[in-house]
Short mmCIF file of C-alpha atoms in Angstrom, two decimals:
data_model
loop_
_atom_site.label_atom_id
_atom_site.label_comp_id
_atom_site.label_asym_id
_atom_site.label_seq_id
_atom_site.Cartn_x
_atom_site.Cartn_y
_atom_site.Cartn_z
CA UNK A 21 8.52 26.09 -37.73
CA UNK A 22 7.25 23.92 -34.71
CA UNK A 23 4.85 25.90 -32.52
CA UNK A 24 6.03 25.68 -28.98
CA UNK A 25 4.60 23.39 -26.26
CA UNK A 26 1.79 24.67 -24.24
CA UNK A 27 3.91 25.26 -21.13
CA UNK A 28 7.02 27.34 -23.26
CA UNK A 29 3.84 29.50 -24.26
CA UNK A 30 2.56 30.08 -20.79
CA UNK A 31 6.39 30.81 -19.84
CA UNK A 32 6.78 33.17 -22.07
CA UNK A 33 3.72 34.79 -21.23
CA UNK A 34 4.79 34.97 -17.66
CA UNK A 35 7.92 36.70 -18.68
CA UNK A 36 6.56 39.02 -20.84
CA UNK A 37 3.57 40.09 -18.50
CA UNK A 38 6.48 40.47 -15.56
CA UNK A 39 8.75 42.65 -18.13
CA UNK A 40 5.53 44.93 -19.15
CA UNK A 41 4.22 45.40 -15.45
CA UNK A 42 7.79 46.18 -14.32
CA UNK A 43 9.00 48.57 -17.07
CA UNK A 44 5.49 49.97 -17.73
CA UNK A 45 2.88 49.47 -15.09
CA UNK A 46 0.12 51.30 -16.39
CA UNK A 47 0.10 49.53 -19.54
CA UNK A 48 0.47 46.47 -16.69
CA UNK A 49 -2.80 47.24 -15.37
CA UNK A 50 -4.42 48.19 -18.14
CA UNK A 51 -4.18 44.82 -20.00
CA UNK A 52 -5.46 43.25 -17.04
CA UNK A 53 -9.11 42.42 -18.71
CA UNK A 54 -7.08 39.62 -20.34
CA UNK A 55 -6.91 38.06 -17.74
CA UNK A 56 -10.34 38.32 -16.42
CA UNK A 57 -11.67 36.89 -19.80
CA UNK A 58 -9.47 33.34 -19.18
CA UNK A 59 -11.27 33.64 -15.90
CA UNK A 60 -14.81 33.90 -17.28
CA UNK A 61 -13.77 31.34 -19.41
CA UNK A 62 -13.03 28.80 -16.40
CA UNK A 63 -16.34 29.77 -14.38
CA UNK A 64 -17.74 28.92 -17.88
CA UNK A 65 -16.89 25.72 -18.17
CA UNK A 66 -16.99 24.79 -14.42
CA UNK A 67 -21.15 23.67 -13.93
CA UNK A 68 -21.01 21.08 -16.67
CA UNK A 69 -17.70 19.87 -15.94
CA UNK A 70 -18.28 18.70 -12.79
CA UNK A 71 -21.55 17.36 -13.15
CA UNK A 72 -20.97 15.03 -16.39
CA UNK A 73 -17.42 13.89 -14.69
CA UNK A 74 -18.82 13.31 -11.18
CA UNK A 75 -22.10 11.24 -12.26
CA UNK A 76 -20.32 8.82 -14.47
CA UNK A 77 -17.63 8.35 -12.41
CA UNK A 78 -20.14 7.59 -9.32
CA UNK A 79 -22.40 5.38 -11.96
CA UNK A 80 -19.56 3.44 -13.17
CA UNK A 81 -18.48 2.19 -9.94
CA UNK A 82 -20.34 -0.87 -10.97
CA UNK A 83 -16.74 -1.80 -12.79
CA UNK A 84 -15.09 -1.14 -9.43
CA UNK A 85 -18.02 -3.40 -7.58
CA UNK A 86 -16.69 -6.21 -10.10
CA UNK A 87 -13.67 -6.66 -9.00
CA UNK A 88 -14.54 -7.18 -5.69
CA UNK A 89 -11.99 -7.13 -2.56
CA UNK A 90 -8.45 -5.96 -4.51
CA UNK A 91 -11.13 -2.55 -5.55
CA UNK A 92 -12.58 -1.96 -2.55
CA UNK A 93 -9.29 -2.36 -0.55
CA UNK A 94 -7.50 -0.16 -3.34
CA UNK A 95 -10.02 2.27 -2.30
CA UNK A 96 -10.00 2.93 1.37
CA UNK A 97 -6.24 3.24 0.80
CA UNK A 98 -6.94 5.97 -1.67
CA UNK A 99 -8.84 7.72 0.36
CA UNK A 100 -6.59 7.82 3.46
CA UNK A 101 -3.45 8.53 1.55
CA UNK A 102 -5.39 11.36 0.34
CA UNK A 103 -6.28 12.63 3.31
CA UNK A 104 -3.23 12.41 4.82
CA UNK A 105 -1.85 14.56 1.02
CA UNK A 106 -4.55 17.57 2.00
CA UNK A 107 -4.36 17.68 5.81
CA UNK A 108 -0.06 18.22 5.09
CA UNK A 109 -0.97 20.76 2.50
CA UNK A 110 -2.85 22.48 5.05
CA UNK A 111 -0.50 22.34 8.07
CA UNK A 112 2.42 23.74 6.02
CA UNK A 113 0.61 26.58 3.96
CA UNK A 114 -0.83 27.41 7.37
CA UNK A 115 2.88 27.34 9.20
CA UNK A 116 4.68 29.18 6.41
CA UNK A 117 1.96 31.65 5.01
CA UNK A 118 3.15 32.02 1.83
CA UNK A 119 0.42 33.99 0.47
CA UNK A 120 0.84 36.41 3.63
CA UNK A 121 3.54 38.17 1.17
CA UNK A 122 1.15 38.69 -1.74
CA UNK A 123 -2.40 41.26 -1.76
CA UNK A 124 -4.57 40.19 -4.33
CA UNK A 125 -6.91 42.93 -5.32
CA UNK A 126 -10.07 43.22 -3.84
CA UNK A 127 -13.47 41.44 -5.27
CA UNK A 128 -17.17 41.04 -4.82
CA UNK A 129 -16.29 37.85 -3.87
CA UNK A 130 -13.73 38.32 -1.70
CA UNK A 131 -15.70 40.48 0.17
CA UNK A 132 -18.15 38.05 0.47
CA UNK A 133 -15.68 35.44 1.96
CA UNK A 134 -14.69 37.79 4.40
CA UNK A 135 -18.59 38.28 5.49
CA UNK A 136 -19.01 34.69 5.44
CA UNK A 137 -16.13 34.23 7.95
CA UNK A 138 -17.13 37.13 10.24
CA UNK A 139 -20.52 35.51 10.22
CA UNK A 140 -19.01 32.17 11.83
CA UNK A 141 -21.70 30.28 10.37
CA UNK A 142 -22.46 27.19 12.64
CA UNK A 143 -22.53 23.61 11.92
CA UNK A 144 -26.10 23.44 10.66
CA UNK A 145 -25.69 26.41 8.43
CA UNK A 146 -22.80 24.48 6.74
CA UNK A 147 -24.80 21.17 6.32
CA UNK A 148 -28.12 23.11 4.97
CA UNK A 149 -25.85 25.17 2.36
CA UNK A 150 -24.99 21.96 1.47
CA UNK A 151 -28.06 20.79 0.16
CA UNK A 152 -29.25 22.71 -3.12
CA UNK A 153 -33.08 23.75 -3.19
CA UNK A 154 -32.47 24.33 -7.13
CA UNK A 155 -29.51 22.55 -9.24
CA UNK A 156 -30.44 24.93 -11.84
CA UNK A 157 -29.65 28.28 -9.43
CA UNK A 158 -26.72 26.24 -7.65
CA UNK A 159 -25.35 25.77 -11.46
CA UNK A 160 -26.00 29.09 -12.20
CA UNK A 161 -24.48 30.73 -8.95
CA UNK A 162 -21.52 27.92 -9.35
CA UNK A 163 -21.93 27.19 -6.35
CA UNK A 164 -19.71 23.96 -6.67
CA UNK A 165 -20.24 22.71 -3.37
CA UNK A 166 -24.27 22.44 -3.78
CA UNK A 167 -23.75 20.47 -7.24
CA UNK A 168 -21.23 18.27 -6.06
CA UNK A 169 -24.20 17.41 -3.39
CA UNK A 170 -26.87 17.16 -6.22
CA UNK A 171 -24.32 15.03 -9.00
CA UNK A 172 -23.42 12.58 -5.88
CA UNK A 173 -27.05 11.72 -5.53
CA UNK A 174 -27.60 11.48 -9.56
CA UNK A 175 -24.79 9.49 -9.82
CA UNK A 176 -26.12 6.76 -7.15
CA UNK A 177 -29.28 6.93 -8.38
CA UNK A 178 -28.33 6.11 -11.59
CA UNK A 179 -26.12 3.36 -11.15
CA UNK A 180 -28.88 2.08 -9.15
CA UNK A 181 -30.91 1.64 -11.83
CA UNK A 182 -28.40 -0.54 -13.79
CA UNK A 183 -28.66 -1.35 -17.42
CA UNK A 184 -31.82 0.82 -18.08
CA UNK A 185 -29.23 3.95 -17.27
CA UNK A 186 -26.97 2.99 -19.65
CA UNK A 187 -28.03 4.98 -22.34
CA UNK A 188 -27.89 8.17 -19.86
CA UNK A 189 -24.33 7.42 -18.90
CA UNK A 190 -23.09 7.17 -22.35
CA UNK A 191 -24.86 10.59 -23.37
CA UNK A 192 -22.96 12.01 -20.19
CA UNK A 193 -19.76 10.58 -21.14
CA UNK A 194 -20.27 12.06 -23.96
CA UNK A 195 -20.85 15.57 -22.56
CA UNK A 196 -17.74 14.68 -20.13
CA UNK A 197 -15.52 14.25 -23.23
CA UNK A 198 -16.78 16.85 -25.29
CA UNK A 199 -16.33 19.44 -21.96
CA UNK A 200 -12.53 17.75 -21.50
CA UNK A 201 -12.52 18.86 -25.28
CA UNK A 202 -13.85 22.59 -24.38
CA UNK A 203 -11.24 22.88 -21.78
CA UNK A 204 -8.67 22.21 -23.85
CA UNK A 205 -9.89 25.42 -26.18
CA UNK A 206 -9.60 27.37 -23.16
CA UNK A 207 -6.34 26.47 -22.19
CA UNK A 208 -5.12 27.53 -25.20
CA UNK A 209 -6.03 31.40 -23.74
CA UNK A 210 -4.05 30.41 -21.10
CA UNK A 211 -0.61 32.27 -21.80
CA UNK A 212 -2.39 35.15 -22.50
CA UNK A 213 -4.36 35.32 -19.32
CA UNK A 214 -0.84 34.19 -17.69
CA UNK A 215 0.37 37.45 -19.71
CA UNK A 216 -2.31 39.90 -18.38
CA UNK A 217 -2.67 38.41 -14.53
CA UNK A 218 1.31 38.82 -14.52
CA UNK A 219 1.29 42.63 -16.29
CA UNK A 220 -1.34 43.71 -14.05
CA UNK A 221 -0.35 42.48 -10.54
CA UNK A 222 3.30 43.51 -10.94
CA UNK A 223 2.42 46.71 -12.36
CA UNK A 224 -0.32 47.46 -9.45
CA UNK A 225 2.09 45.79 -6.61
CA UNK A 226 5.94 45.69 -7.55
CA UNK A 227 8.03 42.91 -8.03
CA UNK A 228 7.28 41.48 -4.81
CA UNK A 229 4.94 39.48 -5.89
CA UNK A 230 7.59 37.33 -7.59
CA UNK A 231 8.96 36.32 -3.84
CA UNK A 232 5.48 35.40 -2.78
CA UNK A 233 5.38 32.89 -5.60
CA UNK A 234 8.51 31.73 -5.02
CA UNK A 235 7.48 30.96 -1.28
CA UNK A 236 4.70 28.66 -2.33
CA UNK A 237 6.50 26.93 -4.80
CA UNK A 238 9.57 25.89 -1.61
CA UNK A 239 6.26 25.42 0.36
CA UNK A 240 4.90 22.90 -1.83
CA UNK A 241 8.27 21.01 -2.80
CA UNK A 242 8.50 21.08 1.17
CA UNK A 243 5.10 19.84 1.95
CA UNK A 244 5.63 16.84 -0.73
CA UNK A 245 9.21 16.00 0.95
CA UNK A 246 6.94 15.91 3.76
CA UNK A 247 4.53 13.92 3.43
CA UNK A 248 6.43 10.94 1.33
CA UNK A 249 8.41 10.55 4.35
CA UNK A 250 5.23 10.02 6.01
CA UNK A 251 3.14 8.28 4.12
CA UNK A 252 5.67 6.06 2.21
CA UNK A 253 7.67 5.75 5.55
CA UNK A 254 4.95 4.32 7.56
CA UNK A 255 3.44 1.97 4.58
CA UNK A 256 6.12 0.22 3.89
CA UNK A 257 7.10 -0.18 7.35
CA UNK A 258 3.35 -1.32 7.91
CA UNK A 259 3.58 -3.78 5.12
CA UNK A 260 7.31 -5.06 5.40
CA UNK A 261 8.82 -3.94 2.38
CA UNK A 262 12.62 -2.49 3.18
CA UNK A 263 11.83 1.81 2.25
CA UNK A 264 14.93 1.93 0.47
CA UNK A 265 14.36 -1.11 -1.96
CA UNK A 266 10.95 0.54 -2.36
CA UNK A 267 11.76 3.74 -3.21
CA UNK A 268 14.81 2.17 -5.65
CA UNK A 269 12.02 0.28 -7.91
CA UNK A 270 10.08 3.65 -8.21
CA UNK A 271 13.02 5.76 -8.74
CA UNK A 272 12.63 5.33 -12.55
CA UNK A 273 8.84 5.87 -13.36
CA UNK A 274 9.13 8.64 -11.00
CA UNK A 275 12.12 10.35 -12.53
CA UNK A 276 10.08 10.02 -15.85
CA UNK A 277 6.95 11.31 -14.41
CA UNK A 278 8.54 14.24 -12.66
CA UNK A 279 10.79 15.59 -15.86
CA UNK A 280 7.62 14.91 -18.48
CA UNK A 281 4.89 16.26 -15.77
CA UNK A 282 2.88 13.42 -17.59
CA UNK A 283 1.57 10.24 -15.26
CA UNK A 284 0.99 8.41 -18.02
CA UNK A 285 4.31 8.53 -19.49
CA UNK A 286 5.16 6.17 -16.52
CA UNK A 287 2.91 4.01 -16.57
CA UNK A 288 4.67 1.35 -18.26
CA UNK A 289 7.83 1.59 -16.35
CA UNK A 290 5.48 1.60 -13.18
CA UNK A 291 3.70 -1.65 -14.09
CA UNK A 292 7.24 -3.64 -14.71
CA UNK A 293 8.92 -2.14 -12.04
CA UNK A 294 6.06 -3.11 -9.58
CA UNK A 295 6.01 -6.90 -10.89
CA UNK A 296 9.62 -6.51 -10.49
CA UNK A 297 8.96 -5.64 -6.72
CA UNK A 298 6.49 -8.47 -6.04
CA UNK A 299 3.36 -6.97 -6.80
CA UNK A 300 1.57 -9.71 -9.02
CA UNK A 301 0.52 -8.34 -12.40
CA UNK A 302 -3.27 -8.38 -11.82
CA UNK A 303 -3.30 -6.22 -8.92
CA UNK A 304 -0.98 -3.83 -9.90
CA UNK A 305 -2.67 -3.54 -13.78
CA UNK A 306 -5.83 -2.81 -11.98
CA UNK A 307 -4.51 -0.66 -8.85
CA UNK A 308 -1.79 1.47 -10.76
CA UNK A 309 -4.47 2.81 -13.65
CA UNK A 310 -7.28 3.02 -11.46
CA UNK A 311 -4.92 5.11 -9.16
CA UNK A 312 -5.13 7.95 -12.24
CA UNK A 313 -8.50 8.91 -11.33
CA UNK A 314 -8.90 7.89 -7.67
CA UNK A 315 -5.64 8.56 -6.18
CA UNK A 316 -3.94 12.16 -6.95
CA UNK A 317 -1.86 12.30 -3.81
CA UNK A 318 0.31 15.36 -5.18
CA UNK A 319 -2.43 17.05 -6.78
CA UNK A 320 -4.69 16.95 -3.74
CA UNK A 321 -1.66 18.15 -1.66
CA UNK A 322 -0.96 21.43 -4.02
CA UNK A 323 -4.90 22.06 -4.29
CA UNK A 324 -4.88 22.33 -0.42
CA UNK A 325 -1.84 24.33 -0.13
CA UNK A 326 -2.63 26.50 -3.31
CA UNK A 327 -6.43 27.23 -2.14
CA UNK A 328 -5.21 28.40 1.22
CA UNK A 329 -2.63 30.44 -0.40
CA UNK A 330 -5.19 32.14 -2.38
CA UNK A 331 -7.09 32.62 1.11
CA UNK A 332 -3.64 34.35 2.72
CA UNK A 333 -3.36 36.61 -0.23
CA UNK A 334 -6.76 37.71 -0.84
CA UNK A 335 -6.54 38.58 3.32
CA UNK A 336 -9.16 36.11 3.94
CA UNK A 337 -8.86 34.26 7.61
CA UNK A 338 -10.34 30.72 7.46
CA UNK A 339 -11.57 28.92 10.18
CA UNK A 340 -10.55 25.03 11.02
CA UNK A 341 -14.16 24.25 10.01
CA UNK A 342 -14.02 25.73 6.67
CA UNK A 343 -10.99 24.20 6.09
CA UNK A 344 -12.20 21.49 7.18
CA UNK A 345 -15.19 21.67 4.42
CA UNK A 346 -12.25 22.81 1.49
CA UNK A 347 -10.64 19.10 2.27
CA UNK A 348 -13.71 17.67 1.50
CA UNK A 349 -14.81 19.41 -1.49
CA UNK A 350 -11.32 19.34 -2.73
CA UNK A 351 -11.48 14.99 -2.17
CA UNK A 352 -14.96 14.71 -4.37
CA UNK A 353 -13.77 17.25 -6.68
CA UNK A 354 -9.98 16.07 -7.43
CA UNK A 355 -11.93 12.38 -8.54
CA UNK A 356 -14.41 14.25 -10.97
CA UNK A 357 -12.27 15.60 -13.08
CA UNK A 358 -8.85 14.02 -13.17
CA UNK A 359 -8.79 13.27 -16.86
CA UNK A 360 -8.73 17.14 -17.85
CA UNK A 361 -5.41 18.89 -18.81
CA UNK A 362 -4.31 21.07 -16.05
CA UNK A 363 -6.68 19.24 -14.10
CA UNK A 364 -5.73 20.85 -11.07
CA UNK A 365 -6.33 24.00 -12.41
CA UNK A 366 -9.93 23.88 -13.30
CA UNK A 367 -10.28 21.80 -9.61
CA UNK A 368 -8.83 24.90 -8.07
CA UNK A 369 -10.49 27.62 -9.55
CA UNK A 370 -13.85 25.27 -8.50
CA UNK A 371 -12.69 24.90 -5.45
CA UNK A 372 -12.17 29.10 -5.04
CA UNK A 373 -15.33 29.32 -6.23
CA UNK A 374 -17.44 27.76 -4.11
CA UNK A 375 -15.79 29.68 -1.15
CA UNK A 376 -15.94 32.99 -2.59
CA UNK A 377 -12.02 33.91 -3.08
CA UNK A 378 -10.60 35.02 -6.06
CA UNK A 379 -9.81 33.48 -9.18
CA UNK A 380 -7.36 35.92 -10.12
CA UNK A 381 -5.38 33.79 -7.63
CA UNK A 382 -5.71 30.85 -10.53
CA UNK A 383 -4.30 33.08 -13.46
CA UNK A 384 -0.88 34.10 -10.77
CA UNK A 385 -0.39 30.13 -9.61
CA UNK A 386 -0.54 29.48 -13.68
CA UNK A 387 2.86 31.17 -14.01
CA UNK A 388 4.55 28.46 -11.96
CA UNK A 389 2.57 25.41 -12.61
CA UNK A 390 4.52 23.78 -14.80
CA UNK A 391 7.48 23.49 -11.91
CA UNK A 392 4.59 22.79 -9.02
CA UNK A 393 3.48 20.00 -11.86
CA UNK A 394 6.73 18.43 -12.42
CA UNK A 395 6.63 17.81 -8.01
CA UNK A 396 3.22 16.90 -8.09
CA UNK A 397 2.80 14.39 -10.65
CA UNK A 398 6.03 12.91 -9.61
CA UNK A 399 4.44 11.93 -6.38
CA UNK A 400 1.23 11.18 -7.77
CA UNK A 401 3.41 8.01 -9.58
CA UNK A 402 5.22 7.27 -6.06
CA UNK A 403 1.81 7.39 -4.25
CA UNK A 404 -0.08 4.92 -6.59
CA UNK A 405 3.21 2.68 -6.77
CA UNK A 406 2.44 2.32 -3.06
CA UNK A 407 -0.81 2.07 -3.54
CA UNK A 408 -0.72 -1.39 -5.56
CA UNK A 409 2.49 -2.85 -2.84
CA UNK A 410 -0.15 -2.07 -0.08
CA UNK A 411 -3.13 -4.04 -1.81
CA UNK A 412 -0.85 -6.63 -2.97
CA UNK A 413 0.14 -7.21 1.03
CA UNK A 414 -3.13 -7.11 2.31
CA UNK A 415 -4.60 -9.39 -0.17
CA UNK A 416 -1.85 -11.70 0.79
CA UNK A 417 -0.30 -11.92 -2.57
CA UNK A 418 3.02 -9.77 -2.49
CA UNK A 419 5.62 -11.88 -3.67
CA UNK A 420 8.48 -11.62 -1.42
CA UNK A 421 10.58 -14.53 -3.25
CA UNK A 422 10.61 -11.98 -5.95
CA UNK A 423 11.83 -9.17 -3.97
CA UNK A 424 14.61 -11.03 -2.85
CA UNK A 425 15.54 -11.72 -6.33
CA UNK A 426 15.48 -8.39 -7.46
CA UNK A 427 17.70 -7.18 -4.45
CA UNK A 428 20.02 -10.18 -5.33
CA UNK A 429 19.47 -8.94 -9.07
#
């Protein structure tokens, strides 16, 4: 008999864990340990992770210097489209509240958020918290934000030492691939921490917790709707490409992406329905892939809304500034690791970390992330289908004899 896919398992979890906490909730709560193992699990893995993943992908930038104009361009539109993904995130989680419906049980750690936010730290406090004195104790704290700081400056250091660093950023490759192996272990706990995070909130808090879940989930379809008619609105206005013929060529690689939850199982349509568009084939083989890694519009957009979420629940009151901060940890961090499964996942539960909320937030959002995954990755295609029509005009190169054809066609 054929095991069941990961996400059937972490269903079923869900469901059980609801059914137990409902019909039982002391046996609810006390399973709950389940879930705080997949936790320790996560803060396990989280140090190594993110420094392997961050320094080679800083060190191997040298591919990206290589390619000259079409990569650098490529990039600066990553990184706005990006920020435009987290700063909608944070506007609609902050309008609706979702997590306002949901009380997470209280922490060490969410205590210490709330002390951090009463203290209103100022701006120099944030900058030297920034800066590790140890990467050893900042690894050991995981305090994410402090080696973010001290991988960024490996990373440059090393690629500034070119071919005599080689050997060190194969070994860390290495380590990168063995930890994206490692993760994969632990996500095989996952339905069972979905199973105990889902027995012991409902069983400790009702069924209510089911509407607060629900909330995000029509906050983040929302937020998405959102910021495509943004983003994709004002590009292809920008670059002269009719929105409807645009969002016609991407309608299939984004169907595919959105019903497998897999980007790469749209690649391929994406590449020939791009070259169908106009975009010539060496820009959008280099823009599209690259986009993978560099350019996780979606993902960035649920991290922000999800992280806040987490925030609301846990009754934690963020300032501006430190949301502020969470965009840009949450822009280094979504590029380190975005070859992991349930990237997003591990990028959250770093991202919690580092500003002391609750990762029993992570093992709740679990539940529903294969539907938030579906909208996410489906957008992540859309947004890196852009991508490569925006280089493509800018480098002077889109071919708009071709997209005449295929409107004719």
């Amino acid at each position: 008999m054929r095991r069941p896919s990961q996400s059937t398992q972490i269903f079923i979890g869900l469901a059980l864990g609801i059914a137990l906490g409902a019909v039982w909730p002391d046996a609810g709560v006390a399973v709950r340990p389940l879930a705080d193992i997949f936790l320790r699990l996560i803060k396990m893995i989280l140090a190594p992770l993110i420094f392997s993943t961050l320094v080679v992908g800083i060190a191997g930038t040298g591919e990206l210097r290589a390619v000259g104009r079409i990569g650098l361009k490529a990039i600066i539109w990553f990184e706005l489209a990006t920020t435009v993904a987290l700063a909608v995130g944070l506007l609609m989680v902050n309008v609706i509240k979702p997590g306002a419906m949901l009380t997470l049980p209280p922490s060490g750690d969410t205590a210490t958020a709330v002390a951090m936010v009463k203290q209103q730290q100022g701006g120099w406090d944030l900058v030297l918290h920034l800066v590790p004195t140890s990467v050893v104790d900042a690894m050991a704290r995981g305090d994410v934000l402090q080696i973010v700081v001290f991988s960024t400056f490996f990373g440059v250091g090393l690629a500034a030492i070119g071919d005599r660093g080689a050997g060190l950023v194969s070994l860390l490759d290495s380590v990168a691939q063995v930890m994206f192996k490692v993760t994969g272990y632990v996500m095989r706990f996952a339905p069972i921490g979905v199973f105990g995070a889902m027995a012991g909130t409902i069983g400790g808090h009702g069924l209510s917790v089911l509407a607060s879940l629900g909330a995000l989930v029509g906050t983040l379809y929302a937020a998405l709707l959102l910021f495509v008619l943004i983003v994709v609105g004002a590009a292809t206005l920008l670059v002269r490409v009719p929105i409807l013929k645009f969002l016609q060529a991407v309608r299939e690689p984004f169907l595919i992406a959105f019903t497998t939850a897999s980007s790469e199982a749209a690649l391929p349509k994406a590449l020939e329905s791009m070259e169908q568009l106009g975009v010539p084939k060496r820009i959008a083989s280099f823009v599209l892939p690259t986009g993978y890694s560099f350019n996780l519009d979606g993902s960035t957009l649920y991290l922000s809304a999800a992280s806040i979420f987490v925030a609301q629940a846990a009754g934690v009151d963020l300032s501006i500034g430190q949301q502020i901060t969470m965009m840009l940890t949450l822009m280094v961090t979504s590029k380190g690791v975005a070859g992991v499964p349930r990237a997003s996942l591990v990028i959250l539960a770093a991202t919690l970390a580092a500003f002391h909320l609750p990762l029993e937030g992570v093992a709740l959002l679990l539940g529903v992330d294969q539907v938030l995954d579906m909208a996410r990755t489906g957008v992540n295609v859309l947004g890196n289908c852009l991508a490569s029509v925006v280089v493509a005009r800018w480098e002077g190169e889109f071919d708009d004899e071709q997209m005449r054809r295929s409107e004719a066609a």
